XYZ file of C-alpha atoms in Angstrom:
723
model
C -36.608 -20.182 -5.227
C -40.041 -19.753 -6.838
C -40.384 -18.519 -10.431
C -43.524 -16.389 -10.704
C -43.276 -16.299 -14.524
C -43.233 -19.858 -15.907
C -41.753 -20.275 -19.361
C -44.390 -20.031 -22.128
C -42.842 -23.072 -23.721
C -43.689 -25.247 -20.722
C -46.564 -27.667 -21.335
C -49.797 -27.250 -19.395
C -49.929 -30.350 -17.180
C -53.066 -32.453 -17.607
C -53.978 -31.053 -21.035
C -52.520 -31.920 -24.454
C -52.869 -29.107 -26.981
C -54.023 -30.162 -30.450
C -51.857 -28.919 -33.320
C -51.572 -29.266 -37.086
C -48.341 -29.552 -39.026
C -47.642 -26.772 -41.510
C -44.797 -26.543 -44.019
C -42.686 -23.363 -43.822
C -41.212 -22.035 -47.096
C -37.436 -22.644 -47.315
C -36.574 -18.987 -48.023
C -38.436 -17.853 -44.881
C -36.474 -20.324 -42.770
C -33.167 -19.038 -44.187
C -34.202 -15.422 -43.584
C -35.143 -16.222 -39.998
C -31.746 -17.827 -39.408
C -29.940 -14.789 -40.833
C -31.907 -12.389 -38.621
C -31.292 -14.540 -35.544
C -27.586 -14.698 -36.376
C -27.368 -10.911 -36.737
C -29.115 -10.362 -33.389
C -26.840 -12.871 -31.682
C -23.723 -11.254 -33.190
C -24.866 -7.826 -31.987
C -25.341 -9.257 -28.480
C -21.837 -10.706 -28.547
C -20.370 -7.363 -29.637
C -22.191 -5.578 -26.829
C -20.798 -8.000 -24.266
C -17.250 -8.126 -25.627
C -16.741 -4.452 -26.573
C -18.737 -2.399 -24.091
C -16.653 0.742 -24.589
C -18.269 1.327 -28.000
C -21.722 1.875 -26.523
C -23.054 5.422 -26.421
C -22.367 7.412 -23.279
C -24.987 7.647 -20.554
C -25.027 8.938 -17.003
C -24.936 6.502 -14.060
C -28.276 7.899 -12.862
C -29.893 7.303 -16.280
C -28.533 3.770 -16.364
C -29.834 3.024 -12.863
C -33.331 4.229 -13.818
C -33.265 2.169 -17.026
C -32.151 -1.096 -15.387
C -34.891 -3.771 -15.098
C -36.050 -4.748 -11.640
C -33.993 -7.953 -11.606
C -30.773 -6.155 -12.607
C -28.519 -3.635 -10.868
C -26.403 -0.817 -12.283
C -22.874 -0.466 -10.950
C -21.191 2.941 -11.328
C -17.476 2.330 -12.068
C -14.711 4.914 -12.312
C -11.019 4.397 -13.090
C -8.414 6.885 -11.835
C -4.665 7.331 -11.561
C -3.664 6.425 -7.993
C -1.023 9.167 -7.785
C -2.642 12.183 -9.440
C -6.320 11.183 -9.325
C -6.901 11.946 -13.032
C -9.550 9.973 -14.906
C -8.101 7.173 -17.047
C -9.242 5.810 -20.375
C -9.150 2.126 -19.609
C -10.032 -1.357 -20.754
C -12.521 -3.032 -18.458
C -13.467 -6.698 -18.481
C -16.278 -8.097 -16.340
C -16.113 -11.857 -15.794
C -19.291 -13.491 -14.418
C -18.646 -16.141 -11.765
C -21.434 -18.711 -11.483
C -24.612 -19.550 -13.373
C -26.736 -16.618 -12.197
C -24.199 -13.882 -13.005
C -24.702 -12.160 -16.342
C -23.519 -8.875 -17.877
C -26.472 -7.140 -19.533
C -24.803 -3.867 -20.438
C -21.559 -1.974 -19.935
C -21.434 1.553 -21.234
C -19.151 4.580 -21.166
C -20.219 7.530 -19.011
C -17.304 9.875 -19.629
C -13.548 9.932 -18.971
C -12.697 7.035 -16.697
C -16.362 6.124 -16.229
C -18.515 3.069 -16.920
C -21.901 1.776 -15.858
C -22.328 -1.991 -15.691
C -25.828 -3.473 -15.682
C -25.482 -6.826 -13.960
C -27.713 -9.648 -12.798
C -27.420 -10.910 -9.226
C -24.262 -12.958 -8.713
C -20.496 -12.788 -8.307
C -18.145 -11.032 -10.756
C -14.470 -10.321 -11.253
C -13.540 -6.907 -12.669
C -10.213 -6.592 -14.482
C -9.100 -3.112 -15.505
C -6.018 -1.962 -17.402
C -4.787 1.341 -18.795
C -1.785 2.502 -20.770
C 1.340 3.077 -18.616
C -0.407 1.743 -15.511
C -0.346 -1.505 -13.591
C -3.544 -3.512 -13.965
C -5.978 -4.130 -11.144
C -8.649 -6.727 -10.493
C -11.325 -7.024 -7.843
C -14.442 -8.970 -7.022
C -17.973 -7.584 -6.993
C -21.109 -9.089 -5.450
C -24.512 -8.066 -6.829
C -27.620 -8.742 -4.767
C -31.007 -7.109 -4.143
C -29.466 -3.872 -2.811
C -28.244 -1.099 -5.108
C -24.433 -1.480 -5.550
C -22.168 1.182 -4.080
C -20.242 3.434 -6.521
C -16.878 1.825 -7.266
C -13.566 3.570 -8.045
C -10.494 1.623 -9.137
C -7.193 3.433 -8.516
C -4.453 2.242 -10.887
C -0.810 2.851 -9.910
C 1.484 4.101 -12.702
C 3.841 1.484 -14.145
C 6.827 3.696 -13.376
C 7.112 5.090 -9.846
C 7.089 8.852 -9.508
C 9.782 10.770 -7.624
C 7.627 13.891 -7.370
C 6.622 13.350 -3.722
C 10.207 12.644 -2.678
C 11.483 15.714 -4.518
C 8.941 17.864 -2.694
C 10.038 16.229 0.562
C 13.587 17.359 -0.240
C 12.255 20.867 -0.721
C 10.617 20.693 2.717
C 13.743 19.217 4.303
C 15.848 22.117 3.010
C 14.480 24.058 5.965
C 13.813 22.421 9.333
C 10.477 24.196 9.742
C 9.082 23.818 6.212
C 6.179 21.756 4.929
C 4.966 21.379 1.354
C 1.381 20.617 0.342
C 0.657 19.628 -3.227
C -2.394 18.227 -4.926
C -4.756 17.875 -7.838
C -8.270 19.372 -7.948
C -11.108 17.875 -10.028
C -14.785 18.320 -10.778
C -16.388 15.493 -8.813
C -19.086 14.766 -11.389
C -17.181 14.907 -14.686
C -13.703 14.053 -13.396
C -12.118 16.893 -15.386
C -9.236 18.835 -13.799
C -10.104 22.297 -12.509
C -7.558 24.862 -13.664
C -7.532 28.263 -11.970
C -8.906 26.958 -8.655
C -7.644 29.020 -5.725
C -5.901 27.226 -2.849
C -5.350 29.155 0.377
C -3.922 28.203 3.751
C -4.752 29.508 7.200
C -1.162 30.803 7.317
C -1.937 33.195 4.450
C -0.204 31.394 1.574
C -2.180 31.112 -1.653
C -1.793 29.756 -5.179
C -3.855 28.706 -8.191
C -4.051 25.334 -9.900
C -2.619 24.926 -13.395
C -4.551 23.520 -16.359
C -4.055 19.983 -14.983
C -5.566 20.987 -11.648
C -2.168 20.798 -9.908
C -0.928 23.069 -7.094
C 1.928 23.428 -4.609
C 1.688 25.434 -1.405
C 4.376 26.005 1.267
C 3.730 26.121 5.025
C 5.757 26.675 8.197
C 5.941 24.539 11.359
C 5.954 26.140 14.825
C 9.506 26.011 16.180
C 8.598 24.642 19.619
C 6.488 21.758 18.359
C 9.015 20.845 15.685
C 11.619 20.143 18.388
C 9.288 18.049 20.599
C 9.147 14.392 19.573
C 6.335 13.674 22.039
C 4.039 16.447 20.807
C 1.169 15.947 18.414
C 1.671 17.798 15.111
C 0.457 21.356 14.748
C -2.303 21.751 12.178
C -3.249 23.944 9.251
C -6.437 24.610 7.279
C -6.610 24.615 3.487
C -9.426 26.122 1.442
C -9.942 25.100 -2.217
C -12.339 27.213 -4.294
C -13.271 27.145 -7.992
C -15.893 29.005 -10.018
C -19.317 27.334 -9.999
C -18.180 24.800 -7.401
C -18.688 24.353 -3.693
C -15.634 25.523 -1.724
C -13.915 22.709 0.168
C -12.285 23.414 3.543
C -9.847 20.842 4.889
C -9.512 21.345 8.640
C -6.799 20.127 10.980
C -4.273 18.908 8.405
C -1.093 17.919 10.282
C 1.943 20.121 9.665
C 4.970 17.949 8.922
C 8.530 18.642 7.806
C 7.620 16.620 4.748
C 5.458 16.676 1.623
C 1.795 15.697 1.485
C -0.151 15.206 -1.741
C -3.941 15.677 -1.795
C -6.586 14.605 -4.296
C -9.543 17.000 -4.012
C -12.896 16.564 -5.767
C -15.140 19.654 -5.790
C -18.910 19.399 -6.170
C -20.607 21.749 -8.652
C -22.746 24.339 -6.934
C -22.442 27.121 -4.390
C -21.561 27.445 -0.708
C -18.878 25.508 1.146
C -18.275 22.225 2.910
C -15.812 21.315 5.655
C -13.948 18.098 6.337
C -12.031 17.312 9.515
C -8.645 15.952 8.406
C -6.919 16.018 11.786
C -4.878 12.964 12.718
C -6.502 10.013 14.509
C -4.248 10.585 17.522
C -5.431 14.196 17.697
C -9.110 13.389 17.141
C -9.143 10.789 19.901
C -7.938 13.352 22.453
C -10.616 15.855 21.438
C -13.693 13.650 21.576
C -15.794 12.600 24.508
C -15.426 8.972 23.463
C -11.691 9.347 23.348
C -10.099 6.044 22.356
C -10.855 5.527 18.641
C -14.586 6.422 18.660
C -16.674 3.353 17.784
C -20.440 2.782 17.916
C -21.761 -0.029 20.200
C -22.616 -2.164 17.151
C -19.183 -1.710 15.619
C -17.492 -2.330 18.974
C -19.363 -5.642 19.169
C -18.177 -6.514 15.662
C -14.589 -5.643 16.572
C -14.800 -7.921 19.583
C -16.237 -10.683 17.405
C -13.336 -10.268 14.980
C -10.877 -10.773 17.821
C -12.759 -13.827 19.073
C -13.022 -15.268 15.553
C -9.314 -16.108 15.585
C -8.990 -19.890 15.660
C -8.398 -21.253 19.146
C -5.093 -22.741 17.994
C -3.900 -19.243 17.173
C -3.534 -18.647 20.892
C -0.348 -20.395 21.958
C -1.219 -22.747 24.791
C 1.617 -24.863 26.203
C -0.903 -27.697 26.534
C -1.278 -27.724 22.728
C 1.956 -29.257 21.383
C 0.961 -28.484 17.794
C 0.688 -24.735 18.381
C 3.937 -24.720 20.345
C 5.668 -26.505 17.464
C 4.321 -23.989 14.926
C 5.571 -21.065 16.992
C 9.021 -22.611 17.333
C 9.169 -23.285 13.610
C 8.180 -19.699 12.759
C 10.728 -18.340 15.210
C 13.475 -20.451 13.637
C 12.901 -19.585 9.991
C 11.007 -17.010 7.970
C 7.618 -18.041 6.601
C 6.183 -17.133 3.221
C 2.580 -15.918 3.286
C 0.566 -14.752 0.239
C 0.015 -10.996 0.097
C -3.247 -9.736 -1.464
C -2.921 -8.010 -4.823
C -5.708 -5.510 -4.109
C -8.065 -4.397 -1.370
C -11.634 -3.042 -1.456
C -11.919 -0.053 0.879
C -15.267 1.261 2.049
C -15.167 5.077 1.944
C -17.420 7.911 3.182
C -18.017 5.811 6.278
C -19.958 6.226 9.484
C -18.504 3.464 11.607
C -18.435 0.379 9.405
C -21.274 1.584 7.191
C -19.835 3.133 3.999
C -21.468 4.711 0.932
C -18.753 4.088 -1.712
C -15.937 1.660 -2.471
C -12.374 2.318 -3.648
C -10.111 -0.474 -4.881
C -6.350 -0.018 -4.470
C -3.314 -2.110 -5.234
C -2.625 -3.582 -1.815
C 0.817 -2.060 -1.216
C -0.477 1.292 -2.480
C -3.142 1.113 0.240
C -0.480 0.543 2.909
C 1.674 3.459 1.743
C -1.283 5.853 1.538
C -2.998 4.812 4.745
C -0.174 4.511 7.238
C 0.033 8.289 7.798
C -3.522 8.200 9.180
C -2.566 5.839 12.018
C 1.126 6.551 12.661
C 2.364 10.141 12.854
C 4.585 10.658 9.768
C 7.126 12.763 11.647
C 7.992 9.767 13.827
C 11.243 7.850 13.433
C 11.636 5.786 10.240
C 11.821 2.492 12.171
C 8.641 3.304 14.093
C 6.889 3.946 10.772
C 8.280 0.729 9.290
C 7.084 -1.310 12.279
C 3.714 0.406 11.913
C 3.614 -0.523 8.221
C 3.965 -4.208 9.144
C 1.074 -4.009 11.621
C -1.065 -1.904 9.255
C -0.399 -4.291 6.323
C -1.156 -7.420 8.358
C -4.393 -5.964 9.720
C -5.536 -5.123 6.185
C -4.545 -8.533 4.784
C -6.546 -10.219 7.532
C -9.648 -8.308 6.436
C -9.139 -9.178 2.767
C -9.476 -12.793 3.925
C -12.329 -11.929 6.349
C -14.221 -9.003 4.712
C -16.403 -6.625 6.704
C -19.202 -7.422 4.224
C -19.742 -8.558 0.636
C -19.168 -5.048 -0.786
C -15.830 -4.107 0.767
C -13.059 -5.751 2.703
C -12.335 -2.986 5.195
C -13.762 0.403 6.147
C -11.723 3.615 6.076
C -12.891 4.876 9.477
C -11.421 4.231 12.928
C -13.945 1.419 13.303
C -11.538 -0.571 11.103
C -8.284 1.157 10.194
C -8.122 4.841 9.249
C -7.376 5.581 5.581
C -7.642 8.267 2.915
C -6.090 8.853 -0.493
C -3.488 11.403 0.700
C 0.159 10.402 0.501
C 3.047 11.542 2.720
C 6.619 10.835 1.618
C 7.808 9.374 4.946
C 5.027 6.809 5.309
C 5.108 5.856 1.626
C 8.832 5.153 2.135
C 8.140 3.073 5.267
C 5.682 0.918 3.357
C 8.212 0.471 0.540
C 10.962 -0.484 3.002
C 8.833 -3.326 4.411
C 7.006 -4.253 1.213
C 5.150 -7.545 1.583
C 6.226 -8.203 5.186
C 3.324 -9.584 7.224
C 2.723 -11.062 10.655
C 1.509 -14.663 10.817
C 0.526 -17.120 13.540
C 0.262 -20.220 11.390
C 2.841 -19.657 8.658
C 0.077 -19.547 6.039
C -2.218 -16.560 6.669
C -1.947 -12.973 7.903
C -2.420 -12.442 11.624
C -5.101 -10.211 13.140
C -2.484 -7.623 14.186
C -4.053 -5.334 16.746
C -2.482 -2.080 17.916
C -3.519 0.985 19.894
C -2.118 4.340 20.961
C -0.596 3.697 24.397
C -0.612 0.178 25.835
C 1.016 0.791 29.213
C -1.047 -1.171 31.766
C -1.651 1.757 34.099
C -4.503 4.234 33.930
C -3.428 7.739 34.930
C -6.502 9.249 36.611
C -5.323 12.768 35.844
C -4.571 12.631 32.122
C -8.178 12.616 30.901
C -7.416 9.867 28.395
C -9.608 6.846 27.834
C -8.177 3.449 28.758
C -10.277 0.640 27.281
C -8.054 -2.186 28.529
C -10.257 -4.246 30.847
C -7.256 -5.936 32.500
C -4.496 -3.728 33.913
C -2.944 -6.507 35.975
C 0.380 -6.228 34.111
C 1.057 -2.906 35.859
C 2.986 0.274 35.089
C 5.896 -0.190 32.683
C 4.377 -3.317 31.191
C 2.179 -4.065 28.212
C -0.606 -6.615 27.917
C -4.160 -7.708 28.669
C -4.092 -11.235 30.138
C -7.885 -11.435 30.345
C -7.896 -11.146 26.535
C -5.048 -13.678 26.133
C -2.337 -11.067 25.569
C 0.393 -11.916 28.120
C 2.334 -9.199 29.925
C 5.709 -8.046 28.576
C 8.136 -5.498 29.934
C 7.694 -2.186 28.092
C 9.666 0.398 30.028
C 9.217 3.093 27.359
C 5.599 3.385 28.466
C 6.270 3.724 32.185
C 4.409 6.678 33.650
C 2.258 7.077 30.528
C -1.436 6.595 31.143
C -3.093 3.725 29.281
C -4.675 5.094 26.118
C -5.607 1.914 24.320
C -6.692 -1.695 24.761
C -3.389 -3.347 25.716
C -3.403 -5.800 22.807
C -0.598 -5.967 20.248
C 1.626 -3.022 19.378
C 1.765 0.264 21.271
C 1.985 3.013 18.645
C 3.642 5.565 20.908
C 5.801 2.760 22.264
C 7.071 2.013 18.759
C 8.184 5.634 18.450
C 9.992 5.672 21.794
C 11.784 2.391 21.101
C 12.979 3.706 17.722
C 13.713 7.366 18.482
C 15.018 7.095 22.045
C 16.448 3.573 22.186
C 17.743 2.935 18.659
C 15.654 -0.192 18.031
C 14.964 -1.149 14.406
C 11.546 -2.017 13.021
C 12.025 -5.777 13.201
C 12.938 -5.649 16.861
C 9.893 -3.469 17.575
C 7.501 -5.794 15.695
C 8.959 -8.873 17.364
C 8.891 -7.200 20.774
C 5.167 -6.505 20.679
C 3.922 -9.521 18.713
C 6.067 -12.425 19.957
C 8.040 -11.078 22.941
C 11.264 -11.396 20.948
C 10.920 -15.127 20.248
C 9.327 -15.957 23.609
C 5.731 -16.417 22.429
C 2.669 -17.113 24.553
C -1.073 -16.572 24.213
C -1.873 -14.317 21.250
C 1.558 -12.734 21.498
C 2.779 -15.355 19.040
C 2.793 -13.678 15.606
C 6.032 -13.726 13.598
C 7.338 -11.847 10.580
C 6.674 -13.495 7.221
C 7.971 -12.674 3.724
C 11.057 -11.203 5.331
C 13.582 -12.641 2.895
C 14.512 -9.107 1.834
C 15.018 -7.929 5.385
C 18.134 -10.003 6.046
C 19.765 -13.012 4.409
C 19.637 -16.472 5.905
C 22.292 -17.981 8.110
C 24.015 -19.590 5.114
C 24.652 -16.266 3.365
C 28.099 -15.704 1.875
C 29.334 -12.119 2.291
C 31.868 -11.411 -0.445
C 32.381 -7.689 0.176
C 32.041 -6.458 3.768
C 34.364 -3.414 3.302
C 36.107 -4.106 6.609
C 39.624 -3.847 5.163
C 39.014 -1.558 2.198
C 36.781 -1.165 -0.843
C 37.030 -4.834 -1.816
C 36.104 -5.526 -5.431
C 34.501 -2.057 -5.744
C 37.853 -0.403 -6.412
C 36.752 1.577 -9.478
C 35.618 5.190 -9.665
C 31.828 5.503 -10.209
C 32.521 7.096 -13.624
C 34.916 4.409 -14.911
C 32.223 2.539 -16.823
C 31.162 4.024 -20.145
C 27.583 3.092 -19.196
C 27.570 5.622 -16.349
C 25.706 8.846 -17.202
C 24.815 12.107 -15.471
C 27.509 12.322 -12.783
C 30.863 14.102 -12.789
C 34.348 12.654 -12.317
C 34.384 14.289 -8.868
C 32.161 11.431 -7.703
C 33.929 8.801 -5.598
C 33.636 5.449 -3.807
C 35.709 4.904 -0.666
C 35.723 2.999 2.612
C 33.925 4.737 5.476
C 34.103 3.602 9.097
C 31.732 6.189 10.567
C 28.532 4.824 8.998
C 27.896 1.087 8.632
C 25.215 -1.559 9.012
C 27.391 -4.428 10.252
C 30.973 -4.724 11.408
C 33.074 -1.559 11.506
C 32.996 -0.069 7.991
C 31.003 0.333 4.784
C 31.500 1.675 1.247
C 30.619 5.357 0.922
C 29.554 6.454 -2.569
C 29.453 10.194 -3.247
C 27.588 11.175 -6.414
C 28.020 14.654 -7.895
C 26.059 16.003 -10.852
C 27.756 16.713 -14.150
C 26.469 20.224 -14.995
C 27.522 19.791 -18.621
C 24.813 17.198 -19.303
C 21.098 17.240 -18.578
C 20.488 13.525 -18.208
C 19.237 11.329 -15.415
C 21.857 9.585 -13.299
C 22.644 5.962 -14.134
C 25.745 4.839 -12.234
C 27.295 1.452 -13.022
C 29.438 0.835 -9.931
C 31.705 -1.932 -11.192
C 32.622 -5.002 -9.178
C 36.054 -6.362 -10.048
C 36.447 -3.699 -12.712
C 33.650 -5.344 -14.691
C 35.837 -8.390 -15.464
C 34.040 -11.666 -14.649
C 37.238 -13.470 -13.642
C 37.759 -10.917 -10.839
C 34.405 -11.735 -9.227
C 33.122 -14.591 -7.072
C 31.054 -17.253 -8.846
C 27.391 -17.267 -7.779
C 25.180 -20.375 -7.988
C 21.918 -19.579 -9.753
C 19.684 -22.341 -8.330
C 17.886 -20.859 -5.327
C 20.436 -18.042 -5.130
C 19.524 -14.556 -3.945
C 21.996 -11.699 -4.219
C 21.687 -8.480 -2.263
C 23.280 -5.795 -0.119
C 22.522 -3.346 2.649
C 22.183 0.283 1.560
C 21.611 3.600 3.317
C 21.004 7.125 1.999
C 19.609 10.366 3.328
C 18.548 11.444 -0.176
C 15.224 10.658 -1.801
C 14.386 9.503 -5.295
C 17.136 6.876 -5.528
C 16.753 3.306 -6.746
C 19.216 0.454 -7.150
C 19.745 -2.503 -9.430
C 22.342 -5.159 -10.255
C 23.869 -6.520 -13.434
C 24.998 -10.138 -13.722
C 27.415 -11.649 -16.236
C 25.506 -14.617 -17.668
C 26.504 -17.187 -20.304
C 24.809 -15.197 -23.087
C 25.586 -11.635 -22.055
C 24.801 -9.355 -19.130
C 21.362 -9.271 -17.501
C 20.182 -6.313 -15.419
C 17.818 -6.614 -12.469
C 14.645 -4.628 -12.034
C 15.204 -1.432 -10.041
C 14.212 -1.303 -6.379
C 13.467 1.963 -4.527
C 15.869 2.937 -1.737
C 13.954 4.311 1.292
C 15.498 7.351 2.956
C 17.011 7.570 6.407
C 17.344 3.864 7.213
C 19.439 0.823 6.375
C 17.537 -1.362 3.910
C 18.406 -4.791 2.547
C 17.725 -5.057 -1.206
C 17.713 -8.490 -2.781
C 17.096 -10.209 -6.146
C 16.476 -13.906 -6.895
C 18.820 -15.204 -9.587
C 16.401 -17.863 -10.845
C 13.320 -15.626 -11.124
C 13.028 -14.324 -14.727
C 10.519 -11.665 -13.609
C 13.346 -9.884 -11.764
C 15.718 -9.574 -14.751
C 15.852 -7.695 -18.055
C 18.125 -8.149 -21.057
C 20.867 -5.517 -21.086
C 24.076 -6.245 -22.996
C 25.426 -8.803 -25.450
C 23.006 -11.557 -26.435
C 21.270 -11.430 -23.056
C 17.696 -12.697 -22.965
C 16.216 -11.244 -19.774
C 16.791 -14.294 -17.619
C 19.766 -15.990 -16.012
C 20.484 -19.313 -17.716
C 23.930 -20.447 -16.581
C 24.292 -22.547 -13.440
C 27.132 -20.298 -12.286
C 27.272 -16.539 -12.876
C 29.189 -13.522 -11.561
C 28.279 -10.046 -10.332
C 29.059 -7.330 -12.874
C 28.011 -4.141 -11.061
C 25.690 -2.407 -8.636
C 23.563 0.216 -10.393
C 22.441 3.469 -8.749
C 19.660 5.396 -10.508
C 18.148 8.823 -9.964
C 16.633 11.737 -11.827
C 19.119 14.571 -12.285
C 19.712 16.834 -9.305
C 22.252 19.528 -8.537
C 22.530 18.278 -4.934
C 25.368 15.952 -3.900
C 24.116 12.511 -2.894
C 25.815 10.300 -0.300
C 24.939 6.643 0.059
C 26.509 3.676 1.811
C 26.789 0.000 0.807
C 27.488 -2.813 3.251
C 27.735 -6.614 3.128
C 27.252 -7.467 -0.553
C 26.268 -11.138 -0.346
C 24.509 -14.174 -1.760
C 22.218 -16.547 0.116
C 20.729 -19.935 -0.819
């Protein structure tokens, strides 16, 4: 690298400059030191406390930046509502060339960073929100605008409560959202929201709205039909009207974050589902440019040769057998950089999300949210693994993955059903080596038969598997039997999971999400070729073989023989609530424990139900070994907004576990590690927020929910500990 401006302090080679010594007065030297110290202190304050610098616009900062520096426009927003957040932002240079020259406030939630070329880590935090960090690369090109979306520290039940409102009628949908000025970030009160069905409402002073809609009766009954659609129009004074076209109509709730540009006129955005778009375009199967198609192919080929299970490679065979025998643990990224406003893989802005937030918000763009819960959960595993692979192998230095169909479709909307599916499978990935996330491909319809009359685009270049089978042997994806696709024309590439197949296996054949994922990615423990990816981080999905079940409810209520209101710690529910054996609904065996919760209309408090084990007396409960111990249970509910916890009698009091959300409409295994202090809080006695004794006992299962007048039924099965 050549420096065109040599330092003036460098000597001129070949010539020695004559000089004469001259004494400097002592007071001048002291004054010079004081001035230098003041300048240096001011520089330190500018670097360490950038939020105190006067506000400036990102455009002004970009014009003012020297040629060898770049200005990065940074915004911080609430991931649920989209509101601008006052935040603390730290920029850590990584490497000798990286240097922060300036970092100034540009308005609510806004900063502009003036940075030298190099690598940086951004760490952002805000009150009542989880922190977020990401990496930024600065080079000769102007950086893309960056938005960091911070999830609230406490989960919100608002989306689930709206989903309940939609579910109260089989043909109802609920749209909600927040509307903002795109430039300033301020909420737009009084904006008018209208639907193509004629419903209309105005936003409140926080920019919030709710709007009902109705599903067509015929489509609502047809599980094979694509969703009907609706158009929303959002208009505000002195702003460009935004029209959202083709929004899927679901018997669910969808939340939108809408930014309106100042000005006049209108703009339209096609928000129809990927499955719908693909059937309407000339290039029907996930439209991709030739350049992006080449990159996709390169991504598939980039998988290490050992990832393809070849019987002639004993090492890869051994890895597959090991993964099939026991669950692997694979690191899950904390955040993901998503390229937005994309044409193919070329994007004009970047959004950073907490990784699991990305999965919950993006899944509805690939899987149809009205599909069966186990189809959505299987889709969440594939969607999560695909994203984690790209965090490790980014599309480019600016973002890990694009939001278009050239990567994996995504936008900031959230739908209750797909958010729940992501929560139910939180952290579960596919892996081929037990250490990293697998490149988990999927496509719409992977049946290896091209129906010449359906007009759909089959991009599988090897249909040798035949009708009723799935695969692409030419691309190292062996054939498997997949009868649910028989007679369905190929509408995909034959590699990995069939999206429509996942729905048919779940809805029509009763298969759970683990079976579906294992079916498509490892042929149910019969791996070969690239069909050799296994579930990782699945400790919460089912206990190990050495689990001890101490309440299976096969012969009664076991140790849970107390009314839900017996404990004085229980609040919000009435004495009409009950816990009893039920042999109609169960996860394993023949019976489970049914818990019916009824609101106490005399109090207006949230529900906190301490469902005692052994009457809350330690001697009546089984001793649990702390070291390596994990305690959990299966739980099912049709209601939303519920979470569960545990309390444990420890040597110094009673510790209570962190609450875990209970997904709706599916059996879920919830589990807590006894020796992980991060999973426990002090609750009663002299408890200290961690479990100290070698042997402890279960005190109670806790059930938590905001107050509702509706009755809530839930079911517990197989309360157990595993080591």
